[in-house]
Amino acid sequence: MSEPQQRARYLVRPGGRVAGELTVPGDKSISHRALMLGGIAQGDTEISGFLAGEDCLATLRALQALGVRIERPEDEHVIVHGAGPGGLQAAAAALDMGNAGTAMRLFMGLLAGQGFDSTLVGDESLMRRPMERVALPLRLMGARILTRDGRPPVKIRAAARLRAIDYSLPVASAQVKSALLLAALRAFGRTRVTEPAPARDHTERMLGAFGVELFREGCTVAIEGGQGLRGTQVRVPADFSSAAFFMVAGCLAADRGLLLRNVGVNPTRTGLMELLLRMGADIRVHPAGGAQGQGGQGDSHAEPIADIEVRASRLRGIKVPETLVPLSIDEFPVFFVAAACAEGETEVRGALELRVKESDRLAAMADGLATLGVENQLLQDGLWIRGSQGFGGGTVESHGDHRIAMAFAVAGLKARAPIEILDVANVATSFPGFVDMAHGAGLQIEAL
Ligand code: S3P
């Protein structure tokens, strides 16, 4: 695995049509949270539709190392026997979060107020990612946290109970918000977290489903410390961010339509759909009830789900409204592929956060698109693209970033020559079985 040329690659042959019905794997964000909240709850939590991807398995193994008993009768069916309040125990070794930024940041919040030390490490990409955005507010709560120049390893020292804070997030980040809400459970007093713009609210919804009381006052979430969680049932919807690749594939090449089943359509996640609709996409949403616990569509803790039907259409370039950036943050790689196939220009600004994801996603997409003959300009906080008739062939680097790899796979549908995509093993972090599903839908993709 050490030589780049021996790393896993995709070869995507040009053209093809997509069709049929697909159910993509479970939501990554919700699967991480279900494990963590289940781990600290009193009683059992039963998770169905769990994402058996490497990221969530890192969270599962870390909880086991912290003394939580977990059974997995099937890949996607997990039973967490909650350790209860104060029930976590020191791990024998550093906790390895792999490629998972969400796992590392949420665990920082979960472990900050524990009576034992913990160390968090990850893979090459995660060891480069910024952690001070979480460490800093946690220190204000009384946590003792060390980073190495702001990056992992993260060392968390035993802390007596934390104190509540009022904190305004400098960037819209669900990971930072969630870490603070988890730490707030072990703090004296009422913690208030204010976000500059709405970011995904899965933690708030799920805490509610576990019996925790939260208050939403505009852009502020408030939570009283010392509340216990009650184990529950969590039905994880299909991941909108995984469905996104097929949504764009459908816009490009589903002449007879493509149906995506049981997709999580929490409005804090579905920005891509709004962007594609503004570009002239033919997308129809058929609500299919609510997931998580017993709740239906009317239950505020429930995660809304829907079937999404997509048909090929002509797309037009757009200027992306900055308010939609946090709501489509993980979908930009594949959105840029759609923009490259649209008529006219597309511009995204206010997306600096894309530079600190699993890779610098602005630079990675700008380079890859240029290799495939798409005129674009890398901006400090965004990307400008001139849409064209599609892509030339060539070899693109995914930088070990799952979403970059899958985005360029979709580009194959509108390519004039084969596209080779390098370093794709990390697709397994979020989308196990991607190649088979993509191939089944009509992409001419092969893993090498
Ligand atoms: C996530 C939040 C987002 C997102 C990530 C998952 C989460 O990160 O990009 O893939 O599950 O909370 P930020 O909080 O850094 O925006």
Coordinates of N, CA and C and ligand atoms in Angstrom, one line a residue, residues 28-30 32-33 102 105-106 129 133 172-178 199-200 202-203 329-330 353 356-358 361 403, ligand 1:
K28 N -23.9 8.4 7.7 CA -22.7 8.4 8.5 C -22.8 9.2 9.7
S29 N -23.3 10.4 9.6 CA -23.4 11.3 10.8 C -24.3 10.7 11.8
I30 N -25.4 10.1 11.4 CA -26.4 9.6 12.3 C -25.9 8.3 12.9
H32 N -22.7 7.5 13.6 CA -21.7 7.9 14.6 C -22.5 8.3 15.9
R33 N -23.5 9.1 15.8 CA -24.2 9.7 16.9 C -25.0 8.6 17.7
T102 N -15.4 13.4 12.2 CA -16.6 13.5 13.1 C -16.3 12.7 14.4
R105 N -13.8 14.6 16.6 CA -14.3 15.9 17.3 C -15.4 15.6 18.3
L106 N -16.3 14.6 17.9 CA -17.4 14.3 18.9 C -16.8 13.6 20.1
R129 N -5.7 17.5 10.3 CA -6.9 18.4 10.4 C -6.9 19.2 11.7
R133 N -10.5 24.2 17.0 CA -11.8 24.7 16.9 C -12.7 24.0 18.0
A172 N -19.8 27.8 10.9 CA -20.9 26.9 11.0 C -20.4 25.4 10.9
S173 N -20.3 24.8 12.1 CA -19.8 23.4 12.1 C -20.6 22.6 13.0
A174 N -21.2 21.5 12.5 CA -22.0 20.6 13.3 C -21.1 19.8 14.2
Q175 N -19.9 19.6 13.8 CA -19.0 18.8 14.6 C -18.6 19.5 15.9
V176 N -18.3 20.8 15.8 CA -18.0 21.6 16.9 C -19.2 21.8 17.8
K177 N -20.3 22.1 17.2 CA -21.6 22.2 18.0 C -21.9 21.0 18.7
S178 N -21.7 19.8 18.1 CA -22.1 18.5 18.7 C -21.1 18.2 19.8
A199 N -26.2 24.5 10.8 CA -25.5 23.4 10.3 C -26.3 22.1 10.7
R200 N -25.9 21.0 10.3 CA -26.8 19.8 10.5 C -27.1 19.6 11.9
H202 N -28.4 16.8 13.6 CA -28.7 15.4 14.0 C -28.5 15.2 15.5
T203 N -27.5 15.9 16.1 CA -27.2 15.7 17.5 C -28.4 16.1 18.3
I329 N -22.4 21.1 2.4 CA -21.0 21.2 2.6 C -20.2 19.9 2.0
D330 N -20.8 18.7 2.2 CA -20.1 17.5 1.8 C -20.4 17.2 0.3
E353 N -14.3 26.3 4.3 CA -14.2 25.0 5.1 C -13.8 23.8 4.2
V356 N -10.4 22.3 4.5 CA -9.9 21.5 5.7 C -10.8 20.2 5.9
K357 N -11.3 19.7 4.8 CA -12.0 18.4 4.9 C -11.0 17.3 4.8
E358 N -11.4 16.1 4.4 CA -10.5 14.9 4.3 C -9.3 15.3 3.4
R361 N -10.6 20.2 -0.6 CA -11.5 19.8 -1.7 C -11.6 20.8 -2.8
R403 N -14.9 11.3 -1.1 CA -15.9 12.1 -1.9 C -15.3 12.6 -3.2
Ligands
S3P1 C1 -20.4 16.3 10.1 C2 -20.2 17.7 10.0 C3 -19.6 18.4 8.8 C4 -19.4 17.4 7.7 C5 -18.9 16.1 8.1 C6 -19.8 15.4 9.0 C7 -21.1 15.8 11.2 O1 -18.3 18.8 9.3 O2 -18.5 18.0 6.7 O3 -18.7 15.2 7.0 O4 -21.4 14.6 11.2 O5 -21.3 16.5 12.2 P1 -18.1 20.3 10.0 O6 -18.8 20.2 11.3 O7 -16.6 20.4 10.1 O8 -18.7 21.3 9.0

